[in-house]
Amino acid sequence: MINIGFGPNILLGFILVAGVMLLYLLRIVKPELARDEDIFFTTIGLLYSCILIVHGWRLDPILLFSQVLIITSLLVAGWENIRLRGLLTNAAKIKNNKEI
């Protein structure tokens, strides 16, 4: 039996789905920033968000708060990682232009 109750776990799960799908769509939009291991992290994130959506109704408030903190730190670290990938790519392009 699957019991999906609408609550903050649904919102948290969909925020995580949106975040990891942006990581996957990075491969289409800016392929120079994408890495091969992004598919692995996208798959793990989708699995984690599905578990949170389906079984999140069982979380008591302190466990839900810990999930909020984990997902927030995960999304912030992912954003920073992608931003640093862009900076490294731009630095490599500038270095290659100076060498020519």
mmCIF file with all atom_site columns, C-alpha atoms in Angstrom:
data_model
loop_
_atom_site.group_PDB
_atom_site.id
_atom_site.type_symbol
_atom_site.label_atom_id
_atom_site.label_alt_id
_atom_site.label_comp_id
_atom_site.label_asym_id
_atom_site.label_entity_id
_atom_site.label_seq_id
_atom_site.pdbx_PDB_ins_code
_atom_site.Cartn_x
_atom_site.Cartn_y
_atom_site.Cartn_z
_atom_site.occupancy
_atom_site.B_iso_or_equiv
_atom_site.pdbx_formal_charge
_atom_site.auth_seq_id
_atom_site.auth_comp_id
_atom_site.auth_asym_id
_atom_site.auth_atom_id
_atom_site.pdbx_PDB_model_num
ATOM 1   C CA . MET A 1 1   ? 0.000  0.000  0.000   1.00 0.00 ? 1   MET A CA 1
ATOM 2   C CA . ILE A 1 2   ? 1.300  3.417  -0.942  1.00 0.00 ? 2   ILE A CA 1
ATOM 3   C CA . ASN A 1 3   ? 0.061  6.233  1.259   1.00 0.00 ? 3   ASN A CA 1
ATOM 4   C CA . ILE A 1 4   ? 1.040  9.649  -0.109  1.00 0.00 ? 4   ILE A CA 1
ATOM 5   C CA . GLY A 1 5   ? -0.184 12.453 2.115   1.00 0.00 ? 5   GLY A CA 1
ATOM 6   C CA . PHE A 1 6   ? 0.271  16.051 1.034   1.00 0.00 ? 6   PHE A CA 1
ATOM 7   C CA . GLY A 1 7   ? 2.582  17.880 3.385   1.00 0.00 ? 7   GLY A CA 1
ATOM 8   C CA . PRO A 1 8   ? 5.957  19.586 3.490   1.00 0.00 ? 8   PRO A CA 1
ATOM 9   C CA . ASN A 1 9   ? 7.624  16.353 2.385   1.00 0.00 ? 9   ASN A CA 1
ATOM 10  C CA . ILE A 1 10  ? 5.916  16.626 -1.035  1.00 0.00 ? 10  ILE A CA 1
ATOM 11  C CA . LEU A 1 11  ? 7.184  20.175 -1.496  1.00 0.00 ? 11  LEU A CA 1
ATOM 12  C CA . LEU A 1 12  ? 10.676 19.181 -0.380  1.00 0.00 ? 12  LEU A CA 1
ATOM 13  C CA . GLY A 1 13  ? 10.687 16.193 -2.723  1.00 0.00 ? 13  GLY A CA 1
ATOM 14  C CA . PHE A 1 14  ? 9.635  18.292 -5.710  1.00 0.00 ? 14  PHE A CA 1
ATOM 15  C CA . ILE A 1 15  ? 12.261 20.931 -4.921  1.00 0.00 ? 15  ILE A CA 1
ATOM 16  C CA . LEU A 1 16  ? 14.866 18.188 -4.958  1.00 0.00 ? 16  LEU A CA 1
ATOM 17  C CA . VAL A 1 17  ? 13.486 16.780 -8.227  1.00 0.00 ? 17  VAL A CA 1
ATOM 18  C CA . ALA A 1 18  ? 13.760 20.249 -9.788  1.00 0.00 ? 18  ALA A CA 1
ATOM 19  C CA . GLY A 1 19  ? 17.334 20.648 -8.534  1.00 0.00 ? 19  GLY A CA 1
ATOM 20  C CA . VAL A 1 20  ? 18.623 17.333 -9.837  1.00 0.00 ? 20  VAL A CA 1
ATOM 21  C CA . MET A 1 21  ? 16.778 17.735 -13.138 1.00 0.00 ? 21  MET A CA 1
ATOM 22  C CA . LEU A 1 22  ? 18.562 21.063 -13.603 1.00 0.00 ? 22  LEU A CA 1
ATOM 23  C CA . LEU A 1 23  ? 21.814 19.164 -13.121 1.00 0.00 ? 23  LEU A CA 1
ATOM 24  C CA . TYR A 1 24  ? 20.739 16.707 -15.814 1.00 0.00 ? 24  TYR A CA 1
ATOM 25  C CA . LEU A 1 25  ? 19.560 19.474 -18.172 1.00 0.00 ? 25  LEU A CA 1
ATOM 26  C CA . LEU A 1 26  ? 22.954 21.131 -17.808 1.00 0.00 ? 26  LEU A CA 1
ATOM 27  C CA . ARG A 1 27  ? 24.199 18.458 -20.233 1.00 0.00 ? 27  ARG A CA 1
ATOM 28  C CA . ILE A 1 28  ? 21.853 19.834 -22.905 1.00 0.00 ? 28  ILE A CA 1
ATOM 29  C CA . VAL A 1 29  ? 22.183 23.567 -22.221 1.00 0.00 ? 29  VAL A CA 1
ATOM 30  C CA . LYS A 1 30  ? 25.941 23.842 -21.527 1.00 0.00 ? 30  LYS A CA 1
ATOM 31  C CA . PRO A 1 31  ? 27.658 20.556 -22.336 1.00 0.00 ? 31  PRO A CA 1
ATOM 32  C CA . GLU A 1 32  ? 31.118 21.982 -21.562 1.00 0.00 ? 32  GLU A CA 1
ATOM 33  C CA . LEU A 1 33  ? 30.127 22.226 -17.885 1.00 0.00 ? 33  LEU A CA 1
ATOM 34  C CA . ALA A 1 34  ? 28.631 18.735 -17.632 1.00 0.00 ? 34  ALA A CA 1
ATOM 35  C CA . ARG A 1 35  ? 30.563 15.790 -16.202 1.00 0.00 ? 35  ARG A CA 1
ATOM 36  C CA . ASP A 1 36  ? 29.927 12.086 -16.638 1.00 0.00 ? 36  ASP A CA 1
ATOM 37  C CA . GLU A 1 37  ? 29.273 11.560 -12.934 1.00 0.00 ? 37  GLU A CA 1
ATOM 38  C CA . ASP A 1 38  ? 26.348 14.012 -13.051 1.00 0.00 ? 38  ASP A CA 1
ATOM 39  C CA . ILE A 1 39  ? 24.094 11.219 -14.323 1.00 0.00 ? 39  ILE A CA 1
ATOM 40  C CA . PHE A 1 40  ? 24.935 9.139  -11.247 1.00 0.00 ? 40  PHE A CA 1
ATOM 41  C CA . PHE A 1 41  ? 24.142 12.005 -8.874  1.00 0.00 ? 41  PHE A CA 1
ATOM 42  C CA . THR A 1 42  ? 20.932 12.767 -10.781 1.00 0.00 ? 42  THR A CA 1
ATOM 43  C CA . THR A 1 43  ? 19.794 9.158  -10.449 1.00 0.00 ? 43  THR A CA 1
ATOM 44  C CA . ILE A 1 44  ? 20.572 9.069  -6.730  1.00 0.00 ? 44  ILE A CA 1
ATOM 45  C CA . GLY A 1 45  ? 18.781 12.405 -6.223  1.00 0.00 ? 45  GLY A CA 1
ATOM 46  C CA . LEU A 1 46  ? 15.675 11.214 -8.078  1.00 0.00 ? 46  LEU A CA 1
ATOM 47  C CA . LEU A 1 47  ? 15.583 8.012  -6.039  1.00 0.00 ? 47  LEU A CA 1
ATOM 48  C CA . TYR A 1 48  ? 16.013 10.001 -2.811  1.00 0.00 ? 48  TYR A CA 1
ATOM 49  C CA . SER A 1 49  ? 13.244 12.426 -3.747  1.00 0.00 ? 49  SER A CA 1
ATOM 50  C CA . CYS A 1 50  ? 10.855 9.597  -4.665  1.00 0.00 ? 50  CYS A CA 1
ATOM 51  C CA . ILE A 1 51  ? 11.464 7.958  -1.299  1.00 0.00 ? 51  ILE A CA 1
ATOM 52  C CA . LEU A 1 52  ? 10.903 11.305 0.416   1.00 0.00 ? 52  LEU A CA 1
ATOM 53  C CA . ILE A 1 53  ? 7.639  11.874 -1.463  1.00 0.00 ? 53  ILE A CA 1
ATOM 54  C CA . VAL A 1 54  ? 6.236  8.385  -0.848  1.00 0.00 ? 54  VAL A CA 1
ATOM 55  C CA . HIS A 1 55  ? 7.430  7.784  2.720   1.00 0.00 ? 55  HIS A CA 1
ATOM 56  C CA . GLY A 1 56  ? 7.892  11.348 3.982   1.00 0.00 ? 56  GLY A CA 1
ATOM 57  C CA . TRP A 1 57  ? 4.535  11.401 5.739   1.00 0.00 ? 57  TRP A CA 1
ATOM 58  C CA . ARG A 1 58  ? 6.123  9.282  8.464   1.00 0.00 ? 58  ARG A CA 1
ATOM 59  C CA . LEU A 1 59  ? 8.698  11.925 9.370   1.00 0.00 ? 59  LEU A CA 1
ATOM 60  C CA . ASP A 1 60  ? 8.279  13.673 12.672  1.00 0.00 ? 60  ASP A CA 1
ATOM 61  C CA . PRO A 1 61  ? 9.167  17.396 12.751  1.00 0.00 ? 61  PRO A CA 1
ATOM 62  C CA . ILE A 1 62  ? 12.804 17.017 13.810  1.00 0.00 ? 62  ILE A CA 1
ATOM 63  C CA . LEU A 1 63  ? 13.494 14.431 11.088  1.00 0.00 ? 63  LEU A CA 1
ATOM 64  C CA . LEU A 1 64  ? 11.749 16.619 8.515   1.00 0.00 ? 64  LEU A CA 1
ATOM 65  C CA . PHE A 1 65  ? 13.890 19.553 9.619   1.00 0.00 ? 65  PHE A CA 1
ATOM 66  C CA . SER A 1 66  ? 17.020 17.433 9.199   1.00 0.00 ? 66  SER A CA 1
ATOM 67  C CA . GLN A 1 67  ? 15.894 16.558 5.663   1.00 0.00 ? 67  GLN A CA 1
ATOM 68  C CA . VAL A 1 68  ? 15.350 20.258 4.930   1.00 0.00 ? 68  VAL A CA 1
ATOM 69  C CA . LEU A 1 69  ? 18.884 21.015 6.113   1.00 0.00 ? 69  LEU A CA 1
ATOM 70  C CA . ILE A 1 70  ? 20.391 18.147 4.121   1.00 0.00 ? 70  ILE A CA 1
ATOM 71  C CA . ILE A 1 71  ? 18.592 19.065 0.904   1.00 0.00 ? 71  ILE A CA 1
ATOM 72  C CA . THR A 1 72  ? 19.382 22.769 1.315   1.00 0.00 ? 72  THR A CA 1
ATOM 73  C CA . SER A 1 73  ? 23.079 22.076 1.804   1.00 0.00 ? 73  SER A CA 1
ATOM 74  C CA . LEU A 1 74  ? 23.041 19.631 -1.121  1.00 0.00 ? 74  LEU A CA 1
ATOM 75  C CA . LEU A 1 75  ? 21.479 22.153 -3.493  1.00 0.00 ? 75  LEU A CA 1
ATOM 76  C CA . VAL A 1 76  ? 23.792 24.973 -2.359  1.00 0.00 ? 76  VAL A CA 1
ATOM 77  C CA . ALA A 1 77  ? 26.881 22.781 -2.772  1.00 0.00 ? 77  ALA A CA 1
ATOM 78  C CA . GLY A 1 78  ? 25.674 21.676 -6.202  1.00 0.00 ? 78  GLY A CA 1
ATOM 79  C CA . TRP A 1 79  ? 25.080 25.281 -7.275  1.00 0.00 ? 79  TRP A CA 1
ATOM 80  C CA . GLU A 1 80  ? 28.564 26.251 -6.090  1.00 0.00 ? 80  GLU A CA 1
ATOM 81  C CA . ASN A 1 81  ? 30.085 23.277 -7.903  1.00 0.00 ? 81  ASN A CA 1
ATOM 82  C CA . ILE A 1 82  ? 28.447 24.214 -11.205 1.00 0.00 ? 82  ILE A CA 1
ATOM 83  C CA . ARG A 1 83  ? 29.463 27.860 -10.774 1.00 0.00 ? 83  ARG A CA 1
ATOM 84  C CA . LEU A 1 84  ? 33.074 26.830 -10.147 1.00 0.00 ? 84  LEU A CA 1
ATOM 85  C CA . ARG A 1 85  ? 32.979 24.567 -13.206 1.00 0.00 ? 85  ARG A CA 1
ATOM 86  C CA . GLY A 1 86  ? 31.984 27.604 -15.259 1.00 0.00 ? 86  GLY A CA 1
ATOM 87  C CA . LEU A 1 87  ? 34.791 29.703 -13.798 1.00 0.00 ? 87  LEU A CA 1
ATOM 88  C CA . LEU A 1 88  ? 37.346 26.968 -14.533 1.00 0.00 ? 88  LEU A CA 1
ATOM 89  C CA . THR A 1 89  ? 36.065 26.613 -18.092 1.00 0.00 ? 89  THR A CA 1
ATOM 90  C CA . ASN A 1 90  ? 36.323 30.377 -18.654 1.00 0.00 ? 90  ASN A CA 1
ATOM 91  C CA . ALA A 1 91  ? 39.832 30.454 -17.149 1.00 0.00 ? 91  ALA A CA 1
ATOM 92  C CA . ALA A 1 92  ? 40.920 27.612 -19.441 1.00 0.00 ? 92  ALA A CA 1
ATOM 93  C CA . LYS A 1 93  ? 39.512 29.455 -22.484 1.00 0.00 ? 93  LYS A CA 1
ATOM 94  C CA . ILE A 1 94  ? 41.346 32.658 -21.516 1.00 0.00 ? 94  ILE A CA 1
ATOM 95  C CA . LYS A 1 95  ? 44.580 30.733 -20.978 1.00 0.00 ? 95  LYS A CA 1
ATOM 96  C CA . ASN A 1 96  ? 44.238 29.032 -24.374 1.00 0.00 ? 96  ASN A CA 1
ATOM 97  C CA . ASN A 1 97  ? 43.599 32.385 -26.079 1.00 0.00 ? 97  ASN A CA 1
ATOM 98  C CA . LYS A 1 98  ? 46.745 33.893 -24.500 1.00 0.00 ? 98  LYS A CA 1
ATOM 99  C CA . GLU A 1 99  ? 48.886 30.959 -25.634 1.00 0.00 ? 99  GLU A CA 1
ATOM 100 C CA . ILE A 1 100 ? 47.845 31.402 -29.268 1.00 0.00 ? 100 ILE A CA 1
#
